[in-house]
């Protein structure tokens, strides 16, 4: 087969380019291929330096591709645009779009990837490939390698940019022709986002890898609102589809896998894909040019990492801000509760002081009552003694003074002792 990927182990899995260790178990042919490739690169110190600047994972991909171990990831921007260059190979992008849009399309022209800068610091709406179809519809195809936050909002911005671009163009055209502008001349705009790695929103629908959306009314009212969206999750596609039967599946496998076995399956099912793989395979003969492609991939990875980091930082700042706001509300609530408790405590202290004052008053009153009772008891005793001395009838005196005879006799005995 033209695009041979022998099933070899990777003896240089931990190979550092400046060294030669790691080849002890490799065959002579394997060592020769890698050694010749590195020697060829070393002849150009600048080129070799660029190779050494690649992170280990990218160096491994470069070596695997050049030695026929694997294909190359078509989702890398330079390779995607090379394969689907609408000026050189419009039929390829037409076939891909036909499969995605589920209708046969032709590319009328390629539009420049102009961008609108929104009032959002460094944000740009970046179009990967933007084409106009014969019906006037605009179609943007974008590859997202990293699971960026807010995919829906981003796609809405891309789509809005397409509508504004079309609106501006049609107004200028009407003005140049001296005719009134009509919204009837505006066509649909398609925003196609191909995700290499899906975010959580898409992972929750792991049994679907193509999501299509258009704006509709809940009443059934039919209006052409122009904007349609298609999201394709390549990683979810790989978990669902394992055997290529339809052309769209072949395209998605072409985009999502660099495994030689998958490449063979695609070519077996759709032989025309051999040409697309052959174009990529030709880079194996031109490592100098391939280094340039991988350098652009590295720049793309750095950009994605930067924007991903910035998005994560913005998300972290947002979360911290929300936490701070929540803590502020909690603090205010605690302060209000503290103030309430302090007021309640002051009220209790005031009540306690009032109760203490009342208690002292009651104690004083009780003391007075006890003294009065003591005086009355003493007076009753004296009365009992006086009456007894007067008539000597103990039973009558006890009844009169509400005393028992025993109590009376005790009183009389005490008086008799004192006397």
Coordinates of C-alpha atoms in Angstrom, one line a residue:
X1 CA 0.0 0.0 0.0
X2 CA 1.3 3.5 -0.8
X3 CA 0.8 4.7 2.8
X4 CA 2.6 2.0 4.7
X5 CA 2.4 1.8 8.5
X6 CA 4.2 -1.3 9.6
X7 CA 3.1 -2.6 12.9
X8 CA 6.3 -1.8 14.7
X9 CA 6.9 -1.0 18.3
X10 CA 8.3 2.5 19.1
X11 CA 11.8 1.7 20.4
X12 CA 12.5 5.4 20.8
X13 CA 9.5 6.0 23.1
X14 CA 11.7 7.7 25.7
X15 CA 14.4 8.8 23.2
X16 CA 16.0 12.2 23.6
X17 CA 17.1 13.6 20.2
X18 CA 20.6 14.4 21.3
X19 CA 21.3 10.9 22.5
X20 CA 21.4 7.4 20.9
X21 CA 20.2 5.3 23.8
X22 CA 16.8 3.6 23.7
X23 CA 17.6 1.6 20.5
X24 CA 19.0 -1.6 22.1
X25 CA 15.9 -3.6 21.2
X26 CA 15.2 -1.9 17.8
X27 CA 15.8 -3.7 14.5
X28 CA 18.6 -2.5 12.3
X29 CA 16.1 -1.1 9.8
X30 CA 14.3 0.9 12.5
X31 CA 17.6 2.3 13.9
X32 CA 18.7 3.2 10.4
X33 CA 15.5 5.1 9.5
X34 CA 15.6 7.2 12.7
X35 CA 19.3 7.8 12.5
X36 CA 19.2 8.9 8.9
X37 CA 16.3 11.2 9.6
X38 CA 18.1 12.9 12.6
X39 CA 21.3 13.1 10.6
X40 CA 19.4 14.8 7.8
X41 CA 18.0 17.3 10.3
X42 CA 21.4 17.9 11.9
X43 CA 22.8 19.2 8.7
X44 CA 20.8 22.3 9.2
X45 CA 21.4 23.5 12.8
X46 CA 18.5 26.0 12.6
X47 CA 16.1 23.2 11.5
X48 CA 17.5 20.8 14.0
X49 CA 17.1 23.4 16.7
X50 CA 13.5 23.9 15.8
X51 CA 13.0 20.1 16.1
X52 CA 14.6 20.1 19.5
X53 CA 12.3 22.9 20.6
X54 CA 9.3 20.7 20.1
X55 CA 7.9 19.3 23.3
X56 CA 8.5 15.5 23.7
X57 CA 5.0 14.5 22.6
X58 CA 5.3 16.5 19.3
X59 CA 8.8 15.1 18.7
X60 CA 7.3 11.6 19.0
X61 CA 4.5 12.4 16.6
X62 CA 7.1 13.8 14.1
X63 CA 9.3 10.7 14.3
X64 CA 6.3 8.3 14.2
X65 CA 5.0 10.0 11.1
X66 CA 8.3 10.2 9.3
X67 CA 9.1 6.5 9.9
X68 CA 5.6 5.3 9.0
X69 CA 4.5 4.3 12.5
X70 CA 1.4 6.5 12.4
X71 CA -0.4 9.1 10.3
X72 CA -0.6 12.7 11.3
X73 CA -3.5 14.5 13.1
X74 CA -5.5 16.2 10.4
X75 CA -7.1 18.4 13.1
X76 CA -3.8 20.3 13.4
X77 CA -4.6 23.6 11.7
X78 CA -1.8 23.5 9.1
X79 CA -2.6 20.0 7.9
X80 CA -6.4 20.6 7.9
X81 CA -6.0 23.7 5.7
X82 CA -3.5 21.9 3.5
X83 CA -5.9 19.0 2.8
X84 CA -9.0 21.1 2.6
X85 CA -7.5 24.1 0.8
X86 CA -10.7 25.3 -1.0
X87 CA -8.7 27.0 -3.7
X88 CA -6.6 24.0 -4.6
X89 CA -9.0 21.2 -3.7
X90 CA -12.5 22.7 -3.5
X91 CA -14.1 19.2 -4.2
X92 CA -12.8 17.9 -0.9
X93 CA -14.4 20.6 1.3
X94 CA -17.5 20.3 -0.9
X95 CA -17.8 16.6 -0.1
X96 CA -17.2 17.2 3.6
X97 CA -19.7 20.0 3.7
X98 CA -22.2 17.9 1.7
X99 CA -22.0 15.1 4.3
X100 CA -22.4 17.5 7.2
X101 CA -25.2 19.6 5.7
X102 CA -26.9 16.5 4.2
X103 CA -27.3 18.1 0.8
X104 CA -25.0 18.5 -2.2
X105 CA -23.1 21.8 -2.1
X106 CA -20.7 23.6 -4.3
X107 CA -18.2 26.3 -3.2
X108 CA -18.7 29.5 -5.1
X109 CA -15.8 31.4 -3.6
X110 CA -13.4 31.5 -0.6
X111 CA -13.8 34.6 1.6
X112 CA -10.9 36.2 3.5
X113 CA -10.8 35.2 7.2
X114 CA -11.4 38.8 8.4
X115 CA -12.2 39.1 12.1
X116 CA -14.2 41.5 14.1
X117 CA -12.6 42.6 17.4
X118 CA -15.2 42.7 20.1
X119 CA -15.0 44.8 23.2
X120 CA -13.6 42.0 25.2
X121 CA -9.9 42.7 25.8
X122 CA -7.9 40.4 23.4
X123 CA -10.8 38.3 22.1
X124 CA -11.0 37.7 18.4
X125 CA -13.6 35.9 16.3
X126 CA -11.3 33.8 14.2
X127 CA -12.6 32.0 11.1
X128 CA -10.7 28.8 10.1
X129 CA -12.2 28.2 6.6
X130 CA -15.0 30.5 5.3
X131 CA -16.7 29.8 2.0
X132 CA -19.7 31.0 0.1
X133 CA -22.1 28.5 -1.5
X134 CA -23.9 29.1 -4.8
X135 CA -27.2 29.9 -3.0
X136 CA -25.3 32.7 -1.3
X137 CA -25.1 31.0 2.1
X138 CA -21.9 31.5 4.1
X139 CA -20.4 28.5 5.8
X140 CA -17.6 28.7 8.4
X141 CA -15.8 25.5 9.4
X142 CA -13.8 25.6 12.6
X143 CA -11.7 23.0 14.3
X144 CA -11.4 23.3 18.1
X145 CA -8.7 21.1 19.7
X146 CA -9.2 22.3 23.2
X147 CA -12.6 22.2 25.1
X148 CA -13.0 25.9 25.4
X149 CA -15.5 27.3 27.8
X150 CA -18.8 28.8 26.5
X151 CA -18.9 26.9 23.1
X152 CA -22.5 28.1 22.5
X153 CA -21.7 31.7 23.1
X154 CA -18.6 31.5 20.9
X155 CA -20.5 29.9 18.0
X156 CA -23.2 32.6 18.3
X157 CA -20.4 35.2 17.9
X158 CA -19.0 33.5 14.9
X159 CA -22.5 33.2 13.4
X160 CA -23.3 36.9 14.1
X161 CA -20.0 37.9 12.4
X162 CA -21.2 36.0 9.3
X163 CA -24.6 37.7 9.3
X164 CA -23.0 41.2 9.8
X165 CA -20.5 40.4 7.0
X166 CA -23.3 39.4 4.6
X167 CA -25.5 42.4 5.6
X168 CA -22.6 44.8 5.0
X169 CA -21.8 43.2 1.6
X170 CA -25.4 43.3 0.4
X171 CA -25.8 47.0 1.4
X172 CA -22.6 47.9 -0.4
X173 CA -23.7 46.0 -3.5
X174 CA -27.2 47.6 -3.5
X175 CA -25.6 51.0 -3.1
X176 CA -23.2 50.4 -6.0
X177 CA -26.1 49.2 -8.2
X178 CA -28.3 52.1 -7.2
X179 CA -31.1 49.9 -6.0
X180 CA -32.8 49.7 -2.5
X181 CA -31.3 47.2 -0.1
X182 CA -33.6 44.3 0.7
X183 CA -33.3 41.8 3.6
X184 CA -34.6 39.2 1.2
X185 CA -31.1 39.0 -0.3
X186 CA -29.6 37.7 2.9
X187 CA -29.0 34.0 2.9
X188 CA -28.4 31.4 5.6
X189 CA -25.2 31.2 7.5
X190 CA -23.8 27.9 8.8
X191 CA -21.4 27.7 11.7
X192 CA -19.8 24.2 11.8
X193 CA -17.6 23.6 14.9
X194 CA -15.6 20.3 14.9
X195 CA -14.5 19.5 18.4
X196 CA -11.5 17.2 18.9
X197 CA -12.1 17.2 22.7
X198 CA -15.6 17.7 24.0
X199 CA -16.5 19.8 27.0
X200 CA -18.8 18.6 29.7
X201 CA -21.9 20.0 28.0
X202 CA -21.3 17.5 25.1
X203 CA -20.2 14.7 27.2
X204 CA -23.6 14.6 28.9
X205 CA -24.9 13.5 25.5
X206 CA -22.4 10.7 24.9
X207 CA -24.7 8.8 22.6
X208 CA -24.7 11.6 20.0
X209 CA -21.7 13.0 18.1
X210 CA -23.5 15.4 15.7
X211 CA -25.7 18.2 17.1
X212 CA -27.7 20.4 14.8
X213 CA -29.6 23.6 15.7
X214 CA -31.7 26.3 14.1
X215 CA -33.9 29.0 15.6
X216 CA -37.6 28.1 15.8
X217 CA -40.7 29.5 17.5
X218 CA -42.7 27.5 20.0
X219 CA -45.9 28.5 18.2
X220 CA -44.9 27.0 14.9
X221 CA -44.4 30.4 13.3
X222 CA -42.0 30.0 10.4
X223 CA -39.4 32.8 9.9
X224 CA -36.0 32.6 8.2
X225 CA -33.7 33.6 11.0
X226 CA -30.7 32.8 8.9
X227 CA -28.4 31.2 11.6
X228 CA -27.8 27.5 11.8
X229 CA -25.3 25.6 13.9
X230 CA -23.7 22.2 13.7
X231 CA -21.4 20.8 16.4
X232 CA -19.4 17.6 15.8
X233 CA -17.6 15.8 18.7
X234 CA -14.8 13.7 17.2
X235 CA -13.9 12.0 20.5
X236 CA -17.5 10.9 21.1
X237 CA -17.6 9.8 17.5
X238 CA -14.7 7.4 18.1
X239 CA -16.5 5.8 21.0
X240 CA -19.6 5.2 18.9
X241 CA -18.4 4.4 15.4
X242 CA -15.9 1.6 15.0
X243 CA -16.7 0.5 11.4
X244 CA -17.0 3.0 8.5
X245 CA -20.1 2.6 6.5
X246 CA -21.2 6.1 5.4
X247 CA -19.1 8.8 3.8
X248 CA -19.6 11.2 6.7
X249 CA -18.2 8.5 9.0
X250 CA -15.2 8.2 6.7
X251 CA -14.6 12.0 6.9
X252 CA -14.9 12.0 10.6
X253 CA -12.5 9.0 10.9
X254 CA -10.2 10.8 8.6
X255 CA -10.2 13.8 10.9
X256 CA -10.1 12.0 14.2
X257 CA -7.6 9.1 13.8
X258 CA -4.0 8.7 12.8
X259 CA -4.0 5.0 13.6
X260 CA -2.8 2.9 10.6
X261 CA -5.6 0.4 11.1
X262 CA -8.3 3.1 10.9
X263 CA -6.6 4.6 7.8
X264 CA -6.7 1.2 6.1
X265 CA -10.4 0.8 7.0
X266 CA -11.3 4.2 5.5
X267 CA -9.4 3.5 2.3
X268 CA -11.0 0.1 2.0
X269 CA -14.5 1.5 2.3
X270 CA -13.9 4.7 0.3
X271 CA -10.8 4.3 -2.0
X272 CA -10.9 7.9 -3.1
X273 CA -9.5 8.8 0.4
X274 CA -6.2 7.3 -0.7
X275 CA -5.4 10.5 -2.5
X276 CA -6.0 12.6 0.6
X277 CA -3.7 10.4 2.7
X278 CA -1.1 10.3 -0.1
X279 CA -0.9 14.1 -0.1
X280 CA -0.1 14.0 3.6
X281 CA 2.3 11.0 3.2
X282 CA 4.3 13.0 0.7
X283 CA 5.5 15.2 3.6
X284 CA 7.5 12.2 4.8
X285 CA 9.8 12.9 1.9
X286 CA 10.2 16.5 2.9
X287 CA 11.1 16.7 6.6
X288 CA 12.4 20.2 6.2
X289 CA 8.9 21.4 5.1
X290 CA 7.3 19.1 7.7
X291 CA 9.3 20.8 10.5
X292 CA 7.7 24.1 9.4
X293 CA 4.3 22.5 9.6
X294 CA 4.9 21.2 13.0
X295 CA 6.3 24.5 14.1
X296 CA 3.0 26.1 13.2
X297 CA 1.3 23.3 15.1
X298 CA 3.4 24.2 18.1
X299 CA 2.4 27.8 17.8
X300 CA -1.2 26.7 17.6
X301 CA -0.8 24.6 20.7
X302 CA 0.8 27.5 22.5
X303 CA -2.0 29.7 21.5
X304 CA -4.6 27.2 22.5
X305 CA -2.8 26.7 25.8
X306 CA -2.6 30.5 26.3
X307 CA -6.3 31.1 25.6
X308 CA -7.3 28.0 27.6
X309 CA -5.2 29.3 30.5
X310 CA -6.8 32.8 30.2
X311 CA -10.2 31.3 30.0
X312 CA -9.5 29.1 33.1
X313 CA -8.1 32.2 34.9
X314 CA -11.2 34.2 34.0
X315 CA -13.4 31.3 35.2
X316 CA -11.3 31.1 38.4
X317 CA -11.7 34.8 38.9
X318 CA -15.4 34.6 38.3
X319 CA -15.7 31.7 40.8
X320 CA -13.6 33.6 43.3
X321 CA -15.7 36.7 42.8
X322 CA -18.8 34.7 43.4
X323 CA -17.3 33.1 46.4
X324 CA -16.2 36.5 47.7
X325 CA -19.7 37.8 47.1
X326 CA -21.2 34.8 48.9
X327 CA -18.8 35.3 51.8
X328 CA -19.7 39.0 51.9
X329 CA -23.4 38.1 52.2
X330 CA -22.6 35.5 54.8
X331 CA -20.5 38.1 56.7
X332 CA -23.3 40.6 56.5
X333 CA -25.7 37.9 57.7
X334 CA -23.4 37.0 60.6
X335 CA -22.9 40.7 61.5
X336 CA -26.7 41.2 61.5
X337 CA -27.1 38.1 63.6
X338 CA -24.4 39.3 65.9
X339 CA -26.1 42.7 66.2
X340 CA -29.4 40.9 66.9
X341 CA -27.7 38.8 69.6
X342 CA -26.0 41.9 71.1
X343 CA -29.4 43.7 71.2
X344 CA -31.0 40.6 72.7
X345 CA -28.2 40.3 75.2
X346 CA -28.5 44.0 76.2
X347 CA -32.3 43.4 76.5
X348 CA -31.6 40.3 78.7
X349 CA -29.1 42.3 80.8
X350 CA -31.6 45.0 81.3
X351 CA -34.3 42.5 82.2
X352 CA -31.8 40.8 84.5
X353 CA -31.0 44.1 86.2
X354 CA -34.7 44.7 86.5
X355 CA -35.2 41.3 88.0
X356 CA -32.4 41.8 90.4
X357 CA -33.9 45.1 91.5
X358 CA -37.3 43.4 91.9
X359 CA -35.6 40.5 93.8
X360 CA -34.0 43.0 96.2
X361 CA -37.3 44.7 96.7
X362 CA -38.9 41.4 97.3
X363 CA -36.1 40.4 99.7
X364 CA -36.6 43.7 101.6
X365 CA -40.3 43.2 101.6
X366 CA -39.9 39.6 102.8
X367 CA -37.5 40.8 105.5
X368 CA -40.1 43.3 106.7
X369 CA -42.8 40.6 106.6
X370 CA -40.7 38.3 108.6
X371 CA -40.0 41.0 111.1
X372 CA -43.7 41.8 111.3
X373 CA -44.6 38.1 111.7
X374 CA -42.0 37.9 114.4
X375 CA -43.4 40.8 116.2
X376 CA -47.0 39.4 115.8
X377 CA -45.9 36.0 117.1
X378 CA -44.2 37.6 120.0
X379 CA -47.3 39.7 120.7
X380 CA -49.5 36.6 120.5
X381 CA -47.3 34.9 123.0
X382 CA -47.6 37.8 125.4
X383 CA -51.3 37.9 124.9
X384 CA -51.6 34.2 125.6
X385 CA -49.6 34.5 128.8
X386 CA -51.6 37.5 129.9
X387 CA -55.0 35.8 129.2
X388 CA -53.9 32.6 130.9
X389 CA -52.8 34.5 134.0
X390 CA -56.2 36.2 134.0
X391 CA -58.6 33.2 133.7
X392 CA -56.4 30.1 133.5
X393 CA -58.5 28.4 130.8
X394 CA -55.9 27.0 128.4
X395 CA -58.3 25.4 126.0
X396 CA -60.4 28.5 125.6
X397 CA -57.3 30.7 125.1
X398 CA -55.7 28.3 122.5
X399 CA -58.9 28.4 120.5
X400 CA -59.1 32.1 120.7
X401 CA -55.6 32.7 119.5
X402 CA -55.7 29.8 117.0
X403 CA -53.0 27.9 118.8
X404 CA -52.8 24.3 119.8
X405 CA -52.8 23.5 123.5
X406 CA -49.3 22.0 123.2
X407 CA -48.1 25.3 121.6
X408 CA -49.8 27.3 124.4
X409 CA -48.3 25.1 127.1
X410 CA -44.8 25.5 125.5
X411 CA -45.2 29.3 125.5
X412 CA -46.4 29.3 129.1
X413 CA -43.5 27.0 130.1
X414 CA -41.0 29.3 128.4
X415 CA -42.5 32.3 130.2
X416 CA -42.5 30.4 133.4
X417 CA -38.8 29.6 132.9
X418 CA -38.0 33.2 132.3
X419 CA -39.9 34.2 135.3

